[in-house]
Short mmCIF file of C-alpha atoms in Angstrom, two decimals:
data_model
loop_
_atom_site.label_atom_id
_atom_site.label_comp_id
_atom_site.label_asym_id
_atom_site.label_seq_id
_atom_site.Cartn_x
_atom_site.Cartn_y
_atom_site.Cartn_z
CA MET E 5 65.81 -24.20 -8.15
CA SER E 6 66.10 -22.22 -4.92
CA ASN E 7 63.58 -19.56 -4.25
CA GLN E 8 65.79 -17.82 -1.69
CA ILE E 9 66.94 -14.41 -2.68
CA ALA E 10 70.44 -13.57 -1.44
CA GLU E 11 70.53 -10.07 -0.10
CA ASN E 12 74.19 -9.55 -0.92
CA SER E 13 73.58 -9.34 -4.69
CA LEU E 14 71.39 -6.91 -6.58
CA TYR E 15 69.49 -5.81 -3.47
CA ASP E 16 72.69 -4.75 -1.63
CA THR E 17 74.01 -3.13 -4.78
CA LEU E 18 70.83 -1.07 -5.00
CA VAL E 19 70.95 -0.03 -1.29
CA ASN E 20 74.54 1.10 -1.66
CA GLU E 21 73.86 2.85 -4.93
CA PHE E 22 70.86 4.82 -3.54
CA GLU E 23 73.01 6.14 -0.72
CA GLN E 24 75.43 7.50 -3.36
CA THR E 25 72.85 8.60 -5.95
CA TYR E 26 70.32 10.41 -3.71
CA PRO E 27 72.75 13.26 -2.88
CA GLU E 28 73.23 13.75 -6.65
CA PHE E 29 69.46 13.94 -7.07
CA GLU E 30 69.34 16.54 -4.28
CA LYS E 31 71.59 18.86 -6.22
CA THR E 32 69.36 18.98 -9.33
CA GLU E 33 65.76 17.99 -8.50
CA GLN E 34 62.80 19.73 -6.91
CA ALA E 35 61.76 18.75 -3.40
CA SER E 36 58.45 17.18 -4.38
CA LEU E 37 60.17 14.65 -6.69
CA LEU E 38 62.84 13.95 -4.09
CA LYS E 39 60.16 13.18 -1.57
CA LYS E 40 58.60 10.62 -3.96
CA ARG E 41 61.95 9.00 -4.62
CA LYS E 42 62.79 8.70 -0.94
CA GLU E 43 59.42 7.18 -0.05
CA ALA E 44 59.55 4.77 -2.98
CA PHE E 45 62.94 3.48 -1.88
CA ARG E 46 61.74 3.11 1.66
CA LEU E 47 58.87 0.84 0.40
CA PHE E 48 61.24 -1.17 -1.79
CA SER E 49 63.70 -1.59 1.07
CA GLU E 50 60.92 -2.90 3.26
CA ASN E 51 59.31 -5.18 0.73
CA LYS E 52 62.52 -6.25 -1.10
CA PHE E 53 62.30 -8.39 -4.22
CA PRO E 54 59.15 -10.50 -4.25
CA THR E 55 59.43 -14.25 -3.76
CA ASN E 56 57.01 -17.08 -4.68
CA LYS E 57 55.35 -16.56 -1.27
CA ASN E 58 53.86 -13.36 -2.82
CA GLU E 59 50.64 -14.46 -4.61
CA GLU E 60 51.30 -12.05 -7.46
CA TRP E 61 54.72 -13.79 -8.06
CA ARG E 62 53.68 -17.31 -7.16
CA PHE E 63 54.70 -18.81 -10.56
CA THR E 64 57.65 -16.56 -11.29
CA ASN E 65 60.84 -17.26 -9.44
CA LEU E 66 63.10 -14.16 -9.50
CA SER E 67 65.97 -15.60 -7.45
CA PRO E 68 68.13 -16.67 -10.48
CA PHE E 69 67.85 -13.11 -11.86
CA VAL E 70 68.49 -11.01 -8.80
CA ASN E 71 71.30 -13.11 -7.34
CA GLU E 72 73.69 -11.75 -9.90
CA THR E 73 76.00 -8.72 -10.13
CA TYR E 74 74.95 -5.79 -12.30
CA SER E 75 76.11 -2.32 -13.08
CA LEU E 76 73.35 0.19 -12.40
CA ARG E 77 74.52 2.78 -14.88
CA SER E 78 74.93 2.78 -18.62
CA LYS E 79 78.60 3.24 -19.62
CA GLU E 80 78.67 2.15 -23.20
CA GLU E 81 79.07 4.58 -26.16
CA ILE E 82 77.37 3.04 -29.13
CA ASP E 83 78.73 4.01 -32.55
CA ASN E 84 76.43 5.27 -35.31
CA GLU E 85 76.89 2.22 -37.52
CA THR E 86 75.63 -0.06 -34.74
CA ILE E 87 72.63 2.20 -34.10
CA GLN E 88 71.78 2.27 -37.77
CA LYS E 89 71.96 -1.59 -37.95
CA ALA E 90 69.61 -1.85 -34.99
CA ILE E 91 67.14 0.55 -36.63
CA ASP E 92 67.26 -1.44 -39.83
CA LYS E 93 66.58 -4.61 -37.86
CA SER E 94 63.47 -3.02 -36.34
CA ARG E 95 61.89 -1.95 -39.63
CA ILE E 96 58.41 -3.20 -40.33
CA LYS E 97 57.77 -3.74 -44.02
CA ASN E 98 55.40 -1.22 -45.60
CA LEU E 99 54.86 0.62 -42.29
CA GLU E 100 54.61 4.40 -42.72
CA ALA E 101 55.64 5.83 -39.36
CA TYR E 102 57.63 8.49 -37.51
CA ARG E 103 60.53 7.18 -35.53
CA LEU E 104 61.80 7.87 -32.01
CA VAL E 105 65.11 6.22 -31.08
CA LEU E 106 66.36 5.69 -27.55
CA VAL E 107 69.81 4.31 -26.80
CA ASN E 108 70.17 2.80 -23.34
CA GLY E 109 67.09 4.75 -22.28
CA ILE E 110 68.17 8.13 -23.64
CA ILE E 111 66.58 9.77 -26.68
CA ASN E 112 68.83 10.03 -29.73
CA PHE E 113 67.34 12.84 -31.85
CA GLU E 114 69.95 12.42 -34.56
CA PHE E 115 68.46 9.06 -35.59
CA SER E 116 64.83 10.03 -34.87
CA GLU E 117 62.29 11.29 -37.31
CA ILE E 118 59.61 13.03 -35.20
CA PRO E 119 56.56 15.04 -36.21
CA SER E 120 57.28 18.76 -36.75
CA SER E 121 53.88 20.01 -35.52
CA ASP E 122 53.65 22.23 -32.41
CA LYS E 123 50.70 20.03 -31.38
CA ILE E 124 53.07 17.29 -30.20
CA ASN E 125 55.83 17.58 -27.65
CA ILE E 126 58.60 15.00 -27.36
CA GLN E 127 61.29 15.51 -24.70
CA PRO E 128 63.67 13.51 -22.56
CA ILE E 129 62.36 12.88 -19.09
CA ASN E 130 65.63 14.20 -17.71
CA GLU E 131 64.91 17.60 -19.22
CA ILE E 132 61.26 17.88 -18.12
CA LYS E 133 61.39 16.40 -14.60
CA ASN E 134 62.09 19.73 -12.88
CA GLU E 135 59.20 21.56 -14.55
CA LYS E 136 56.47 22.69 -12.17
CA GLY E 137 53.86 20.01 -11.55
CA PHE E 138 55.93 17.22 -13.14
CA GLU E 139 55.73 15.11 -10.00
CA LYS E 140 51.95 14.89 -10.34
CA ASN E 141 52.56 12.55 -13.29
CA ILE E 142 54.56 10.15 -11.11
CA ASN E 143 52.66 7.15 -9.62
CA LYS E 144 49.32 8.98 -10.02
CA THR E 145 47.17 5.83 -10.16
CA VAL E 146 49.45 3.05 -8.92
CA ASP E 147 50.04 1.94 -5.34
CA ILE E 148 53.80 1.24 -5.52
CA ASN E 149 53.63 -0.56 -2.14
CA LYS E 150 52.10 -3.43 -4.21
CA PHE E 151 54.64 -3.18 -7.04
CA PRO E 152 58.23 -3.34 -5.79
CA PHE E 153 59.74 -2.86 -9.22
CA ALA E 154 57.61 0.26 -9.80
CA ALA E 155 58.92 1.52 -6.43
CA LEU E 156 62.45 0.72 -7.48
CA ASN E 157 62.03 2.55 -10.81
CA THR E 158 60.66 5.60 -9.02
CA SER E 159 63.69 5.59 -6.74
CA PHE E 160 66.30 5.52 -9.50
CA PHE E 161 64.92 6.53 -12.88
CA GLY E 162 67.14 8.90 -14.75
CA ASP E 163 65.82 9.27 -18.30
CA GLY E 164 63.26 8.07 -20.78
CA PHE E 165 60.77 9.75 -23.08
CA TYR E 166 57.94 12.19 -22.58
CA ILE E 167 55.29 12.43 -25.35
CA GLU E 168 52.41 14.79 -25.15
CA ILE E 169 49.71 14.98 -27.88
CA LYS E 170 47.89 18.21 -27.45
CA LYS E 171 44.12 18.91 -27.46
CA ASN E 172 42.20 17.65 -30.52
CA PHE E 173 45.31 16.79 -32.53
CA GLN E 174 45.06 13.67 -34.64
CA LEU E 175 48.52 12.36 -35.49
CA ASP E 176 48.58 11.37 -39.19
CA LYS E 177 50.73 8.24 -38.79
CA PRO E 178 52.13 6.09 -35.98
CA ILE E 179 55.32 6.77 -34.01
CA GLN E 180 57.60 3.77 -33.92
CA ILE E 181 59.75 3.84 -30.78
CA VAL E 182 62.98 1.87 -31.10
CA HIS E 183 64.71 1.08 -27.82
CA ILE E 184 68.35 0.10 -28.42
CA TYR E 185 70.45 -1.36 -25.60
CA ALA E 186 74.14 -2.22 -25.64
CA GLU E 187 76.73 -2.68 -22.84
CA LYS E 188 79.98 -4.55 -22.29
CA GLU E 189 79.04 -5.67 -18.81
CA ASN E 190 75.96 -6.95 -16.96
CA VAL E 191 73.63 -3.99 -16.48
CA PHE E 192 70.36 -3.22 -14.71
CA LEU E 193 68.62 -0.17 -16.28
CA GLN E 194 65.41 1.61 -15.32
CA PRO E 195 63.93 3.92 -17.97
CA ARG E 196 60.88 5.98 -17.14
CA ASN E 197 58.35 7.10 -19.78
CA ILE E 198 55.22 9.23 -19.88
CA VAL E 199 52.58 9.55 -22.62
CA LYS E 200 49.81 12.15 -22.40
CA VAL E 201 47.03 12.11 -25.01
CA ALA E 202 45.00 15.21 -24.34
CA GLN E 203 41.25 15.80 -24.73
CA GLY E 204 40.00 14.83 -28.25
CA ALA E 205 43.45 13.76 -29.47
CA ALA E 206 44.43 10.54 -31.18
CA CYS E 207 47.73 8.69 -31.88
CA GLU E 208 49.29 5.30 -32.31
CA ILE E 209 52.61 4.18 -30.81
CA ILE E 210 54.54 0.97 -31.73
CA GLU E 211 57.37 0.01 -29.36
CA ALA E 212 60.15 -2.47 -29.95
CA SER E 213 63.47 -3.18 -28.13
CA ILE E 214 66.76 -4.43 -29.51
CA CYS E 215 69.67 -5.54 -27.27
CA ILE E 216 73.16 -5.74 -28.77
CA SER E 217 75.22 -7.47 -26.13
CA LYS E 218 76.42 -10.84 -25.02
CA LYS E 219 76.23 -9.68 -21.42
CA ILE E 220 73.16 -9.83 -19.20
CA PHE E 221 70.57 -7.13 -19.64
CA PHE E 222 67.97 -6.52 -16.99
CA VAL E 223 65.56 -3.68 -17.85
CA ASN E 224 62.98 -2.49 -15.35
CA SER E 225 60.89 -0.02 -17.37
CA PHE E 226 57.83 1.95 -16.19
CA THR E 227 55.49 3.83 -18.54
CA GLU E 228 52.61 5.97 -17.31
CA ILE E 229 49.87 6.79 -19.86
CA PHE E 230 47.08 9.41 -19.56
CA VAL E 231 44.27 9.23 -22.11
CA GLY E 232 42.13 12.38 -21.97
CA GLU E 233 38.38 12.86 -22.50
CA ASN E 234 37.24 11.73 -25.98
CA ALA E 235 40.85 10.75 -26.82
CA HIS E 236 41.95 7.54 -28.51
CA PHE E 237 45.37 5.92 -28.00
CA LYS E 238 46.57 2.71 -29.78
CA HIS E 239 49.62 1.14 -28.17
CA ALA E 240 51.51 -1.85 -29.57
CA HIS E 241 54.54 -3.42 -27.92
CA PHE E 242 56.72 -6.04 -29.63
CA GLN E 243 59.00 -8.03 -27.34
CA ARG E 244 61.63 -9.96 -29.37
CA GLY E 245 64.18 -11.00 -26.79
CA ASN E 246 67.50 -12.80 -26.77
CA ILE E 247 69.22 -15.10 -24.27
CA ASN E 248 70.43 -13.14 -21.18
CA GLU E 249 67.73 -10.55 -21.41
CA ARG E 250 65.28 -10.01 -18.48
CA TRP E 251 62.43 -7.56 -18.71
CA ILE E 252 60.06 -6.13 -16.17
CA VAL E 253 57.67 -3.90 -18.12
CA HIS E 254 55.12 -1.96 -16.08
CA THR E 255 52.45 0.00 -18.03
CA GLN E 256 50.04 2.10 -16.01
CA VAL E 257 47.08 3.64 -17.85
CA GLU E 258 44.55 6.19 -16.74
CA GLN E 259 41.54 6.91 -18.89
CA ASP E 260 39.26 9.92 -18.73
CA GLN E 261 35.56 9.82 -19.74
CA ASN E 262 34.56 8.80 -23.30
CA SER E 263 38.13 7.80 -24.09
CA ARG E 264 39.46 4.59 -25.73
CA TYR E 265 42.71 2.74 -25.16
CA ASP E 266 43.86 -0.24 -27.33
CA ASN E 267 46.87 -2.31 -26.31
CA TYR E 268 48.57 -5.09 -28.32
CA THR E 269 51.38 -6.97 -26.60
CA LEU E 270 53.34 -9.59 -28.63
CA THR E 271 56.08 -11.63 -26.89
CA LEU E 272 58.37 -14.03 -28.75
CA PRO E 273 60.78 -16.58 -27.28
CA LYS E 274 64.41 -16.36 -26.13
CA ALA E 275 64.42 -13.77 -23.30
CA ASP E 276 65.06 -15.46 -19.95
CA LEU E 277 62.24 -13.52 -18.30
CA VAL E 278 59.45 -11.25 -19.45
CA ARG E 279 57.02 -9.90 -16.88
CA ASN E 280 54.35 -7.49 -18.15
CA ASN E 281 52.34 -5.59 -15.60
CA LEU E 282 49.54 -3.82 -17.50
CA ASN E 283 47.13 -1.88 -15.25
CA VAL E 284 44.29 0.17 -16.63
CA VAL E 285 42.15 2.55 -14.54
CA LEU E 286 38.85 3.53 -16.15
CA ASP E 287 38.52 6.85 -14.41
CA GLY E 288 35.46 8.29 -16.17
CA VAL E 289 32.11 7.33 -17.63
CA ASN E 290 31.76 5.67 -21.10
CA THR E 291 35.37 4.62 -21.36
CA GLU E 292 36.41 1.75 -23.61
CA THR E 293 39.47 -0.53 -23.17
CA HIS E 294 40.74 -3.28 -25.45
CA LEU E 295 43.76 -5.44 -24.44
CA TYR E 296 45.07 -8.09 -26.81
CA GLY E 297 48.05 -10.28 -25.97
CA LEU E 298 49.92 -13.00 -27.81
CA TYR E 299 52.87 -14.88 -26.37
CA LEU E 300 55.07 -17.63 -27.75
CA VAL E 301 57.39 -19.24 -25.20
CA ALA E 302 60.08 -21.90 -25.54
CA ASP E 303 63.33 -23.34 -24.16
CA LYS E 304 62.95 -22.72 -20.39
CA HIS E 305 62.03 -19.14 -21.02
CA LEU E 306 59.29 -17.48 -18.95
CA VAL E 307 56.63 -15.01 -20.06
CA ASP E 308 54.37 -13.71 -17.34
CA ASN E 309 51.43 -11.40 -18.18
CA HIS E 310 49.69 -9.73 -15.25
CA SER E 311 46.83 -7.28 -15.89
CA VAL E 312 44.36 -5.31 -13.83
CA VAL E 313 41.39 -3.54 -15.36
CA ASP E 314 39.89 -1.23 -12.78
CA HIS E 315 36.27 -0.10 -13.49
CA ARG E 316 35.44 2.92 -11.32
CA PHE E 317 32.63 4.63 -13.27
CA PRO E 318 29.32 3.60 -14.91
CA ASN E 319 28.73 2.66 -18.59
CA CYS E 320 32.23 1.50 -19.37
CA GLN E 321 33.38 -1.58 -21.26
CA SER E 322 36.64 -3.61 -21.32
CA ASN E 323 37.65 -6.43 -23.56
CA GLN E 324 40.68 -8.62 -22.81
CA LEU E 325 41.92 -11.50 -24.94
CA TYR E 326 45.29 -13.20 -24.41
CA LYS E 327 46.48 -16.22 -26.32
CA GLY E 328 49.57 -18.31 -25.56
CA VAL E 329 51.53 -20.81 -27.63
CA ILE E 330 53.82 -22.72 -25.32
CA LEU E 331 56.59 -24.56 -27.16
CA ASP E 332 58.90 -27.30 -25.81
CA GLY E 333 60.33 -26.30 -22.43
CA GLY E 334 58.59 -22.98 -22.29
CA LYS E 335 56.62 -21.61 -19.28
CA GLY E 336 53.79 -19.10 -19.50
CA VAL E 337 51.81 -17.28 -16.82
CA PHE E 338 48.62 -15.31 -17.18
CA ASN E 339 47.02 -13.53 -14.27
CA GLY E 340 44.25 -11.07 -15.15
CA LYS E 341 41.88 -9.28 -12.79
CA ILE E 342 38.74 -7.30 -13.58
CA TYR E 343 37.70 -5.06 -10.65
CA VAL E 344 34.29 -3.41 -10.70
CA HIS E 345 33.57 -0.80 -8.09
CA ARG E 346 30.10 -0.32 -6.58
CA ALA E 347 29.58 2.91 -8.57
CA ALA E 348 30.46 1.24 -11.90
CA GLN E 349 26.96 0.17 -12.87
CA LYS E 350 26.19 -0.90 -16.46
CA THR E 351 29.75 -2.24 -16.80
CA ASN E 352 30.50 -4.69 -19.66
CA ALA E 353 33.74 -6.60 -18.99
CA PHE E 354 35.11 -9.58 -20.80
CA GLN E 355 38.32 -11.52 -20.20
CA GLN E 356 39.60 -14.64 -21.94
CA ASN E 357 42.93 -16.55 -21.89
CA ASN E 358 43.43 -19.45 -24.28
CA ASN E 359 46.63 -21.56 -24.44
CA LEU E 360 48.02 -24.11 -26.88
CA LEU E 361 50.64 -26.55 -25.54
CA PHE E 362 53.07 -27.96 -28.13
CA SER E 363 54.84 -30.40 -25.83
CA PRO E 364 54.52 -32.35 -22.60
CA ASN E 365 57.39 -30.09 -21.35
CA ALA E 366 55.37 -26.93 -21.88
CA THR E 367 53.79 -25.24 -18.77
CA ILE E 368 51.06 -22.69 -18.37
CA ASN E 369 49.63 -21.24 -15.19
CA SER E 370 46.47 -19.20 -15.84
CA LYS E 371 44.38 -17.33 -13.27
CA PRO E 372 41.56 -15.10 -14.49
CA GLN E 373 39.82 -13.18 -11.73
CA LEU E 374 36.72 -11.13 -11.22
CA GLU E 375 35.90 -8.87 -8.23
CA ILE E 376 32.50 -7.24 -8.65
CA PHE E 377 30.82 -4.88 -6.19
CA ALA E 378 28.13 -3.51 -8.54
CA ASP E 379 24.92 -5.45 -9.28
CA ASP E 380 23.91 -4.23 -12.77
CA VAL E 381 26.85 -5.51 -14.85
CA LYS E 382 27.68 -8.00 -17.52
CA CYS E 383 31.10 -9.63 -16.76
CA SER E 384 32.65 -12.93 -17.87
CA HIS E 385 36.03 -14.56 -17.75
CA GLY E 386 37.52 -17.89 -18.74
CA THR E 387 40.60 -19.84 -19.59
CA THR E 388 41.40 -22.86 -21.75
CA VAL E 389 44.42 -25.05 -22.20
CA GLY E 390 44.69 -27.51 -25.14
CA GLN E 391 47.18 -29.68 -26.94
CA PHE E 392 48.40 -29.16 -30.47
CA ASN E 393 45.93 -30.84 -32.86
CA GLU E 394 47.84 -33.58 -34.68
CA GLU E 395 44.77 -34.43 -36.82
CA SER E 396 44.70 -30.90 -38.30
CA LEU E 397 48.39 -31.18 -39.02
CA PHE E 398 47.88 -34.51 -40.73
CA TYR E 399 45.02 -33.05 -42.80
CA LEU E 400 47.21 -30.18 -44.11
CA ARG E 401 50.21 -32.44 -44.80
CA SER E 402 47.98 -34.90 -46.73
CA ARG E 403 47.23 -31.99 -49.05
CA GLY E 404 50.84 -31.29 -49.81
CA VAL E 405 51.66 -28.63 -47.21
CA GLY E 406 55.10 -29.05 -45.62
CA GLU E 407 55.21 -29.77 -41.88
CA GLU E 408 56.76 -26.49 -40.88
CA SER E 409 54.37 -24.43 -42.99
CA ALA E 410 51.42 -26.51 -41.73
CA ARG E 411 52.40 -25.82 -38.07
CA GLY E 412 52.77 -22.12 -38.83
CA MET E 413 49.34 -22.03 -40.49
CA LEU E 414 47.71 -23.76 -37.54
CA VAL E 415 49.31 -21.41 -35.02
CA ASN E 416 48.33 -18.36 -37.09
CA ALA E 417 44.78 -19.76 -37.14
CA PHE E 418 44.84 -20.10 -33.33
CA ALA E 419 46.19 -16.54 -32.97
CA PHE E 420 43.73 -15.07 -35.47
CA ASP E 421 41.29 -13.77 -32.86
CA VAL E 422 44.15 -11.51 -31.62
CA THR E 423 45.96 -10.64 -34.84
CA ASN E 424 42.68 -9.86 -36.61
CA LYS E 425 42.16 -7.00 -34.13
CA ILE E 426 45.24 -5.19 -35.41
CA GLU E 427 43.82 -2.62 -37.80
CA ASN E 428 47.15 -1.52 -39.21
CA GLU E 429 47.72 -3.93 -42.11
CA ALA E 430 51.51 -3.58 -42.18
CA LEU E 431 51.65 -4.37 -38.46
CA ARG E 432 49.28 -7.30 -38.76
CA ASN E 433 51.35 -8.85 -41.62
CA TYR E 434 54.49 -8.33 -39.58
CA VAL E 435 53.04 -10.18 -36.55
CA GLU E 436 51.85 -13.09 -38.69
CA HIS E 437 55.35 -13.28 -40.29
CA LEU E 438 56.99 -13.32 -36.83
CA ILE E 439 54.72 -16.18 -35.74
CA GLU E 440 55.58 -18.27 -38.85
CA ILE E 441 59.37 -17.88 -38.50
CA THR E 442 59.18 -18.56 -34.78
CA ILE E 443 57.28 -21.86 -35.32
CA GLU E 444 59.64 -22.83 -38.16
CA LYS E 445 62.70 -22.33 -35.94
CA ALA E 446 61.06 -24.33 -33.15
CA HIS E 447 61.42 -27.58 -35.15
#
């Protein structure tokens, strides 16, 4: 497969579109945001789409996905019946939660059930982007020169969600965010989202996306999260894709002192491409970060998880555990980096990536990394790759367990170290159910 990216496809479309769109931004947006957009597009234009020559994209070939023609704007009007069906499809059994619905990146309040408290603010990004100081939320802790898709999103984003949990407010139940996408032509969309959990606050968000289209969907989303002093934020993201879906999901997290951030990322097969960039900056003393990932890949699909945990202050701890189940024809990538600055003494940092290969045609490329500049730390990392254990399968089958159920049980046992960390019982049961039906369909 060629790694050459033709510059007369999506790249040229984006260049032409920016020339037309920027004058529209000039009519409605404040100068400080315009400046960020212009600089971001300059960086993207210089760097272009990354190729395999870029170490961060060494195992992920983008050329099949960016050498195609896309519309850059949503044009589809989705009827209420379709939206309701998508919401029903996203329901998690026994989960008590508020609901925030976005259709093609735009909040639909009619189908949402949001908390009524004045301690929480939920708004469309398009409404809040001209408020004084908004631009300070944009690219606060990320160097977009290193992330071309983040630069691209900054250049073009139009809408998305803004959620602010105010000081010392403890949300009583999770917010389930349902992203619904539907178009009648190939489309490249770039939603932008911001979550701010203020000092002493706590909340849980569960995200899921549903595409209703036979055309190609390429979503380049960027979410910036700020976790304040003594705040706690739990963040789960379920990625159940379909054929012709491509996802670049960038999540940038900044933590203040004594805060905690928990992330759970579950990716299931079928999407052509899923690339998760999850970067966490521990920007205060005594912060705590827990990242748990589980990915099941099959049928020439590609799931690429890239993470950076950036320790900048003393007495912090991070824990990162990713597990992959690579089915026949699937390809997985894991690249995790722990960075410990000189000032970050007494750091505890752990990173582990374990993979289970179901077939000789399954591929995994794993690269755990440590960069440590402090001397009083406890840091470890590791990776394992193993084959599916036929002896265990035989043992279960000899005791009357059907083959499909036995395989599901063994995969759930492999994933237990991740799923067991999900405190919400309804969510944990949902994940285990998804694993079982995925394994059943794989044979």
